[in-house]
Short mmCIF file of C-alpha atoms in Angstrom, two decimals:
data_model
loop_
_atom_site.label_atom_id
_atom_site.label_comp_id
_atom_site.label_asym_id
_atom_site.label_seq_id
_atom_site.Cartn_x
_atom_site.Cartn_y
_atom_site.Cartn_z
CA ASP A 1 0.00 0.00 0.00
CA ALA A 2 1.56 3.28 -1.12
CA GLY A 3 -0.36 5.35 1.41
CA VAL A 4 -1.84 8.75 0.68
CA ILE A 5 0.06 10.35 -2.18
CA GLN A 6 0.32 14.10 -2.51
CA SER A 7 1.89 16.16 -5.24
CA PRO A 8 3.85 18.26 -5.59
CA ARG A 9 5.95 17.97 -2.39
CA HIS A 10 7.06 21.57 -2.74
CA GLU A 11 5.56 24.47 -4.67
CA VAL A 12 6.91 27.98 -4.95
CA THR A 13 4.74 30.43 -6.82
CA GLU A 14 4.29 34.13 -7.28
CA MET A 15 1.43 36.01 -5.72
CA GLY A 16 -1.60 36.03 -7.99
CA GLN A 17 -0.85 32.72 -9.65
CA GLU A 18 -3.14 29.72 -9.52
CA VAL A 19 -1.97 26.78 -7.44
CA THR A 20 -3.32 23.25 -7.65
CA LEU A 21 -2.49 20.63 -5.05
CA ARG A 22 -3.24 16.98 -5.73
CA CYS A 23 -4.08 13.99 -3.58
CA LYS A 24 -4.58 10.30 -4.18
CA PRO A 25 -6.20 8.63 -1.16
CA ILE A 26 -5.65 5.05 -0.10
CA SER A 27 -7.66 2.68 -2.23
CA GLY A 28 -10.88 1.72 -0.47
CA HIS A 29 -10.93 4.77 1.80
CA ASN A 30 -14.11 6.76 1.22
CA SER A 31 -13.42 9.83 3.34
CA LEU A 32 -10.87 12.44 2.33
CA PHE A 33 -9.70 15.46 4.27
CA TRP A 34 -7.66 18.54 3.41
CA TYR A 35 -5.73 20.18 6.28
CA ARG A 36 -3.50 23.24 6.39
CA GLN A 37 -0.62 23.48 8.87
CA THR A 38 1.05 26.72 9.93
CA MET A 39 3.14 27.69 12.92
CA MET A 40 0.54 30.20 14.04
CA ARG A 41 -2.62 28.15 13.65
CA GLY A 42 -1.43 24.55 13.76
CA LEU A 43 -3.44 21.93 11.85
CA GLU A 44 -6.73 23.27 10.50
CA LEU A 45 -9.37 21.26 8.68
CA LEU A 46 -10.26 22.96 5.40
CA ILE A 47 -12.75 20.54 3.88
CA TYR A 48 -13.71 16.91 3.91
CA PHE A 49 -15.40 14.60 1.43
CA ASN A 50 -17.34 11.43 2.00
CA ASN A 51 -17.95 9.19 -1.02
CA ASN A 52 -16.63 12.02 -3.24
CA VAL A 53 -19.21 14.49 -1.91
CA PRO A 54 -18.09 17.59 0.01
CA ILE A 55 -19.62 17.33 3.49
CA ASP A 56 -18.13 20.24 5.40
CA ASP A 57 -16.22 23.10 3.78
CA SER A 58 -16.62 25.54 6.65
CA GLY A 59 -12.86 25.57 7.15
CA MET A 60 -12.12 26.87 3.67
CA PRO A 61 -10.74 30.34 4.38
CA GLU A 62 -12.01 32.26 1.36
CA ASP A 63 -13.60 31.95 -2.05
CA ARG A 64 -10.09 31.82 -3.46
CA PHE A 65 -9.94 28.24 -2.18
CA SER A 66 -11.82 25.44 -3.88
CA ALA A 67 -11.63 21.65 -3.67
CA LYS A 68 -12.94 18.90 -5.88
CA MET A 69 -13.09 15.15 -5.77
CA PRO A 70 -14.12 13.94 -9.25
CA ASN A 71 -13.66 10.28 -8.33
CA ALA A 72 -12.73 8.03 -5.43
CA SER A 73 -9.03 8.10 -6.24
CA PHE A 74 -8.31 11.77 -6.80
CA SER A 75 -8.85 15.15 -5.18
CA THR A 76 -7.55 18.64 -5.84
CA LEU A 77 -7.26 21.77 -3.74
CA LYS A 78 -6.99 24.94 -5.80
CA ILE A 79 -6.04 28.44 -4.72
CA GLN A 80 -6.76 31.21 -7.22
CA PRO A 81 -5.34 33.79 -6.92
CA SER A 82 -2.68 32.81 -4.39
CA GLU A 83 -1.42 35.22 -1.72
CA PRO A 84 1.68 35.15 0.52
CA ARG A 85 -0.48 34.37 3.57
CA ASP A 86 -1.47 31.10 1.91
CA SER A 87 2.06 29.83 2.48
CA ALA A 88 1.77 26.68 4.59
CA VAL A 89 2.00 22.91 4.47
CA TYR A 90 -1.17 21.37 3.07
CA PHE A 91 -1.98 17.81 4.06
CA CYS A 92 -4.41 15.38 2.58
CA ALA A 93 -5.68 12.48 4.70
CA SER A 94 -8.04 9.60 4.06
CA SER A 95 -9.99 7.13 6.15
CA ILE A 96 -12.64 4.44 5.87
CA GLY A 97 -16.01 6.04 6.60
CA ASP A 98 -16.37 7.13 10.21
CA ASN A 99 -13.16 5.36 11.14
CA TYR A 100 -11.03 7.87 13.03
CA GLY A 101 -7.83 6.25 11.74
CA TYR A 102 -6.81 9.01 9.36
CA THR A 103 -3.77 8.29 7.20
CA PHE A 104 -1.97 11.46 6.23
CA GLY A 105 0.08 12.13 3.13
CA SER A 106 3.51 13.71 3.33
CA GLY A 107 2.12 17.14 2.56
CA THR A 108 2.74 19.89 0.03
CA ARG A 109 4.83 22.78 1.25
CA LEU A 110 3.50 25.88 -0.50
CA THR A 111 5.42 29.12 -0.60
CA VAL A 112 3.81 32.15 -2.21
CA VAL A 113 6.22 35.02 -2.84
CA GLY B 1 -15.21 25.93 17.63
CA GLN B 2 -13.77 23.20 19.82
CA GLN B 3 -10.45 24.24 21.32
CA LEU B 4 -7.75 21.81 22.41
CA ASN B 5 -5.08 23.08 24.78
CA GLN B 6 -1.91 21.02 24.63
CA SER B 7 1.04 21.38 26.98
CA PRO B 8 3.90 21.77 27.20
CA GLN B 9 4.69 23.48 23.90
CA SER B 10 8.19 22.03 23.90
CA MET B 11 10.38 19.73 25.93
CA PHE B 12 14.13 19.17 26.02
CA ILE B 13 15.05 15.94 27.76
CA GLN B 14 17.96 13.57 28.14
CA GLU B 15 17.86 10.15 26.52
CA GLY B 16 16.42 7.64 28.95
CA GLU B 17 14.12 10.09 30.72
CA ASP B 18 10.36 9.72 30.84
CA VAL B 19 8.12 12.29 29.16
CA SER B 20 4.58 13.39 29.90
CA MET B 21 2.32 15.69 27.88
CA ASN B 22 -1.38 16.44 28.12
CA CYS B 23 -4.32 17.90 26.36
CA THR B 24 -7.51 19.52 27.65
CA SER B 25 -10.66 20.66 25.92
CA SER B 26 -13.71 22.73 26.67
CA SER B 27 -15.77 20.18 24.75
CA ILE B 28 -16.40 16.48 25.12
CA PHE B 29 -14.91 14.11 22.57
CA ASN B 30 -15.93 10.53 21.82
CA THR B 31 -12.39 9.56 20.88
CA TRP B 32 -8.99 10.91 21.82
CA LEU B 33 -5.95 10.25 19.67
CA TRP B 34 -2.24 10.94 19.79
CA TYR B 35 -0.17 11.50 16.64
CA LYS B 36 3.52 12.00 16.00
CA GLN B 37 4.89 14.12 13.18
CA ASP B 38 8.44 13.71 11.92
CA PRO B 39 10.07 16.56 9.95
CA GLY B 40 8.80 16.74 6.39
CA GLU B 41 6.10 14.14 6.95
CA GLY B 42 2.45 14.00 7.89
CA PRO B 43 1.19 13.02 11.35
CA VAL B 44 1.16 9.30 12.12
CA LEU B 45 -1.32 7.78 14.54
CA LEU B 46 0.29 6.42 17.74
CA ILE B 47 -2.60 5.59 20.06
CA ALA B 48 -6.40 5.86 19.94
CA LEU B 49 -8.64 5.91 23.03
CA TYR B 50 -12.36 5.18 22.86
CA LYS B 51 -13.72 5.09 26.40
CA ALA B 52 -13.61 7.52 29.29
CA GLY B 53 -11.03 6.33 31.80
CA GLU B 54 -9.36 4.01 29.29
CA LEU B 55 -5.62 3.49 29.69
CA THR B 56 -3.83 2.14 26.62
CA SER B 57 -0.21 1.24 25.98
CA ASN B 58 1.76 0.84 22.78
CA GLY B 59 5.32 -0.18 23.59
CA ARG B 60 6.91 2.65 25.57
CA LEU B 61 3.85 4.85 25.03
CA THR B 62 0.95 5.04 27.46
CA ALA B 63 -2.09 7.23 27.01
CA GLN B 64 -5.24 7.80 29.02
CA PHE B 65 -8.71 9.10 28.14
CA GLY B 66 -9.91 11.35 30.95
CA ILE B 67 -13.04 10.47 32.91
CA THR B 68 -14.75 13.71 31.87
CA ARG B 69 -13.90 13.01 28.19
CA LYS B 70 -12.37 16.47 28.06
CA ASP B 71 -8.73 15.55 28.55
CA SER B 72 -6.00 13.04 27.77
CA PHE B 73 -2.34 12.51 28.53
CA LEU B 74 0.52 10.73 26.80
CA ASN B 75 3.56 9.31 28.55
CA ILE B 76 6.73 8.11 26.86
CA SER B 77 9.02 6.00 29.01
CA ALA B 78 12.79 5.64 28.60
CA SER B 79 13.03 8.11 25.71
CA ILE B 80 15.36 7.43 22.80
CA PRO B 81 16.71 9.80 20.11
CA SER B 82 14.15 8.66 17.52
CA ASP B 83 11.34 9.92 19.78
CA VAL B 84 12.22 13.40 18.55
CA GLY B 85 9.32 15.06 16.76
CA ILE B 86 6.08 16.90 17.32
CA TYR B 87 3.33 15.11 19.22
CA PHE B 88 -0.27 16.13 18.62
CA CYS B 89 -3.35 15.27 20.59
CA ALA B 90 -6.61 15.12 18.67
CA GLY B 91 -10.22 14.89 19.67
CA TYR B 92 -12.66 13.19 17.33
CA ASN B 93 -16.45 13.40 16.90
CA ASN B 94 -18.23 12.21 13.73
CA ASN B 95 -15.62 12.82 11.04
CA ASP B 96 -14.50 16.00 12.79
CA MET B 97 -10.91 15.74 14.04
CA ARG B 98 -9.53 18.70 16.01
CA PHE B 99 -5.84 18.93 16.79
CA GLY B 100 -3.88 20.47 19.63
CA ALA B 101 -1.02 22.84 18.85
CA GLY B 102 1.56 20.12 19.42
CA THR B 103 4.42 19.37 21.80
CA ARG B 104 7.87 19.57 20.22
CA LEU B 105 10.11 16.96 21.81
CA THR B 106 13.90 17.12 21.66
CA VAL B 107 15.93 14.22 23.07
CA LYS B 108 19.59 14.74 23.80
CA PRO B 109 21.76 11.63 23.44
#
């Protein structure tokens, strides 16, 4: 099992550019979560999907952020336009239904300059 | 929202020493969990607790779910250099996982 796969591992972009982060959950897991980690705010839940349907997006900071899950094996988190304050590590995690055993990916470190 | 208060923020200990960290909340959780995060990686689940008062061990790790369901602690016995990392507590209710701010552990050989 390859675990949760995120890409890219690192992204440096200029302010105003569009950024797309990608996640492949563990096969068979039907819940997917996007978290953001910063020194100031720690780990924050942005959005989660169950069976490819967004269930709670109350953590998405602004309309500049959007997430999709077109199928059970792929999700994207998009920031458009990006701003320096979006710089953080973004984690994707997956689990089986209500199982609390989240498996996290290695994260994408985003730097917006 | 639900707030988890984790302490201490950081610890510097000598190899072989025992470590204790804890987490409190203003809200009740059905499940308490402890994760460890190594540099450049995502958090990895160490221990999960399901019942108030439950005491669970995993090797040198011991964790307890508080009776009130609003707190938990994690102990690490006989620390070793590879215990270095950030430890997070997390409270879980119905696909909603909230994390503490983390305890950064440094172990001196």
